[in-house]
Amino acid sequence: MLILIFSTVARLGVSGLALWFLQDLEQNSTLNTRQEKWIDIVQFLLGASIGAFVC
């Protein structure tokens, strides 16, 4: 049971850090349209992954 709690916290933590990093990259960098689209797709997939994991 303890390993399940730790793995949940780790997964949410890593996903949260990845989302934060991508948001920061998108706001503080000059990106072309293709890069912005790629970041948007990855953010959506990470958000959907978190949502599916929680449900």
GROMACS .gro file of N, CA and C in nm:
model
  165
    1MET      N    1   0.081  -0.120   0.000
    1MET     CA    2   0.000   0.000   0.000
    1MET      C    3   0.086   0.127   0.000
    2LEU      N    4   0.194   0.122   0.076
    2LEU     CA    5   0.283   0.238   0.084
    2LEU      C    6   0.349   0.267  -0.051
    3ILE      N    7   0.384   0.162  -0.124
    3ILE     CA    8   0.446   0.180  -0.255
    3ILE      C    9   0.348   0.244  -0.352
    4LEU      N   10   0.219   0.212  -0.339
    4LEU     CA   11   0.117   0.273  -0.424
    4LEU      C   12   0.106   0.423  -0.398
    5ILE      N   13   0.113   0.461  -0.272
    5ILE     CA   14   0.107   0.603  -0.237
    5ILE      C   15   0.229   0.676  -0.292
    6PHE      N   16   0.347   0.618  -0.272
    6PHE     CA   17   0.469   0.680  -0.322
    6PHE      C   18   0.470   0.690  -0.474
    7SER      N   19   0.423   0.587  -0.542
    7SER     CA   20   0.422   0.592  -0.688
    7SER      C   21   0.321   0.696  -0.738
    8THR      N   22   0.209   0.710  -0.669
    8THR     CA   23   0.111   0.812  -0.706
    8THR      C   24   0.168   0.952  -0.689
    9VAL      N   25   0.232   0.976  -0.576
    9VAL     CA   26   0.293   1.106  -0.550
    9VAL      C   27   0.403   1.134  -0.652
   10ALA      N   28   0.484   1.034  -0.682
   10ALA     CA   29   0.592   1.052  -0.779
   10ALA      C   30   0.537   1.083  -0.917
   11ARG      N   31   0.436   1.009  -0.959
   11ARG     CA   32   0.379   1.031  -1.093
   11ARG      C   33   0.318   1.171  -1.104
   12LEU      N   34   0.240   1.211  -1.004
   12LEU     CA   35   0.180   1.343  -1.006
   12LEU      C   36   0.286   1.453  -0.998
   13GLY      N   37   0.390   1.429  -0.918
   13GLY     CA   38   0.497   1.526  -0.906
   13GLY      C   39   0.574   1.545  -1.036
   14VAL      N   40   0.610   1.437  -1.100
   14VAL     CA   41   0.684   1.445  -1.226
   14VAL      C   42   0.597   1.508  -1.335
   15SER      N   43   0.471   1.469  -1.342
   15SER     CA   44   0.381   1.528  -1.442
   15SER      C   45   0.362   1.677  -1.416
   16GLY      N   46   0.346   1.713  -1.290
   16GLY     CA   47   0.331   1.854  -1.255
   16GLY      C   48   0.454   1.936  -1.291
   17LEU      N   49   0.572   1.882  -1.261
   17LEU     CA   50   0.695   1.951  -1.298
   17LEU      C   51   0.709   1.964  -1.450
   18ALA      N   52   0.672   1.861  -1.522
   18ALA     CA   53   0.679   1.867  -1.668
   18ALA      C   54   0.582   1.972  -1.723
   19LEU      N   55   0.461   1.977  -1.667
   19LEU     CA   56   0.365   2.079  -1.711
   19LEU      C   57   0.415   2.219  -1.678
   20TRP      N   58   0.472   2.235  -1.560
   20TRP     CA   59   0.526   2.366  -1.521
   20TRP      C   60   0.639   2.406  -1.616
   21PHE      N   61   0.730   2.312  -1.644
   21PHE     CA   62   0.842   2.341  -1.733
   21PHE      C   63   0.793   2.381  -1.872
   22LEU      N   64   0.697   2.308  -1.925
   22LEU     CA   65   0.645   2.340  -2.058
   22LEU      C   66   0.576   2.475  -2.061
   23GLN      N   67   0.501   2.507  -1.954
   23GLN     CA   68   0.434   2.637  -1.947
   23GLN      C   69   0.538   2.748  -1.941
   24ASP      N   70   0.641   2.729  -1.859
   24ASP     CA   71   0.748   2.829  -1.847
   24ASP      C   72   0.821   2.845  -1.980
   25LEU      N   73   0.849   2.735  -2.047
   25LEU     CA   74   0.916   2.739  -2.177
   25LEU      C   75   0.831   2.815  -2.278
   26GLU      N   76   0.703   2.790  -2.277
   26GLU     CA   77   0.612   2.854  -2.373
   26GLU      C   78   0.604   3.005  -2.348
   27GLN      N   79   0.608   3.047  -2.222
   27GLN     CA   80   0.593   3.189  -2.190
   27GLN      C   81   0.724   3.266  -2.205
   28ASN      N   82   0.837   3.203  -2.178
   28ASN     CA   83   0.963   3.276  -2.172
   28ASN      C   84   1.056   3.253  -2.290
   29SER      N   85   1.011   3.183  -2.391
   29SER     CA   86   1.095   3.157  -2.507
   29SER      C   87   1.025   3.203  -2.634
   30THR      N   88   1.105   3.231  -2.733
   30THR     CA   89   1.052   3.263  -2.864
   30THR      C   90   1.043   3.132  -2.943
   31LEU      N   91   0.921   3.089  -2.965
   31LEU     CA   92   0.899   2.961  -3.032
   31LEU      C   93   0.829   2.983  -3.165
   32ASN      N   94   0.856   2.895  -3.258
   32ASN     CA   95   0.783   2.903  -3.383
   32ASN      C   96   0.649   2.830  -3.367
   33THR      N   97   0.565   2.839  -3.466
   33THR     CA   98   0.430   2.783  -3.459
   33THR      C   99   0.432   2.632  -3.437
   34ARG      N  100   0.523   2.564  -3.501
   34ARG     CA  101   0.531   2.418  -3.486
   34ARG      C  102   0.569   2.379  -3.344
   35GLN      N  103   0.663   2.452  -3.284
   35GLN     CA  104   0.703   2.423  -3.147
   35GLN      C  105   0.590   2.450  -3.049
   36GLU      N  106   0.518   2.561  -3.070
   36GLU     CA  107   0.405   2.593  -2.983
   36GLU      C  108   0.297   2.485  -2.991
   37LYS      N  109   0.271   2.437  -3.111
   37LYS     CA  110   0.171   2.332  -3.129
   37LYS      C  111   0.215   2.203  -3.058
   38TRP      N  112   0.342   2.170  -3.070
   38TRP     CA  113   0.396   2.050  -3.006
   38TRP      C  114   0.383   2.061  -2.854
   39ILE      N  115   0.415   2.177  -2.799
   39ILE     CA  116   0.403   2.198  -2.654
   39ILE      C  117   0.258   2.187  -2.611
   40ASP      N  118   0.166   2.244  -2.687
   40ASP     CA  119   0.024   2.234  -2.655
   40ASP      C  120  -0.024   2.089  -2.654
   41ILE      N  121   0.022   2.011  -2.750
   41ILE     CA  122  -0.017   1.869  -2.756
   41ILE      C  123   0.037   1.793  -2.635
   42VAL      N  124   0.163   1.817  -2.601
   42VAL     CA  125   0.224   1.747  -2.487
   42VAL      C  126   0.154   1.788  -2.357
   43GLN      N  127   0.122   1.917  -2.342
   43GLN     CA  128   0.050   1.962  -2.222
   43GLN      C  129  -0.086   1.894  -2.213
   44PHE      N  130  -0.156   1.882  -2.324
   44PHE     CA  131  -0.286   1.815  -2.323
   44PHE      C  132  -0.271   1.669  -2.284
   45LEU      N  133  -0.172   1.601  -2.342
   45LEU     CA  134  -0.152   1.459  -2.311
   45LEU      C  135  -0.114   1.439  -2.164
   46LEU      N  136  -0.030   1.525  -2.109
   46LEU     CA  137   0.005   1.514  -1.968
   46LEU      C  138  -0.116   1.540  -1.879
   47GLY      N  139  -0.194   1.641  -1.914
   47GLY     CA  140  -0.316   1.670  -1.837
   47GLY      C  141  -0.415   1.555  -1.844
   48ALA      N  142  -0.432   1.498  -1.962
   48ALA     CA  143  -0.522   1.384  -1.977
   48ALA      C  144  -0.471   1.263  -1.900
   49SER      N  145  -0.340   1.244  -1.900
   49SER     CA  146  -0.280   1.134  -1.826
   49SER      C  147  -0.305   1.149  -1.677
   50ILE      N  148  -0.288   1.270  -1.625
   50ILE     CA  149  -0.315   1.294  -1.483
   50ILE      C  150  -0.461   1.272  -1.453
   51GLY      N  151  -0.549   1.323  -1.539
   51GLY     CA  152  -0.692   1.305  -1.518
   51GLY      C  153  -0.733   1.159  -1.519
   52ALA      N  154  -0.678   1.083  -1.613
   52ALA     CA  155  -0.711   0.939  -1.619
   52ALA      C  156  -0.653   0.864  -1.500
   53PHE      N  157  -0.536   0.905  -1.453
   53PHE     CA  158  -0.473   0.839  -1.339
   53PHE      C  159  -0.551   0.863  -1.212
   54VAL      N  160  -0.603   0.985  -1.194
   54VAL     CA  161  -0.679   1.018  -1.074
   54VAL      C  162  -0.815   0.948  -1.073
   55CYS      N  163  -0.877   0.937  -1.188
   55CYS     CA  164  -1.010   0.872  -1.195
   55CYS      C  165  -0.998   0.726  -1.187
   0.00000   0.00000   0.00000
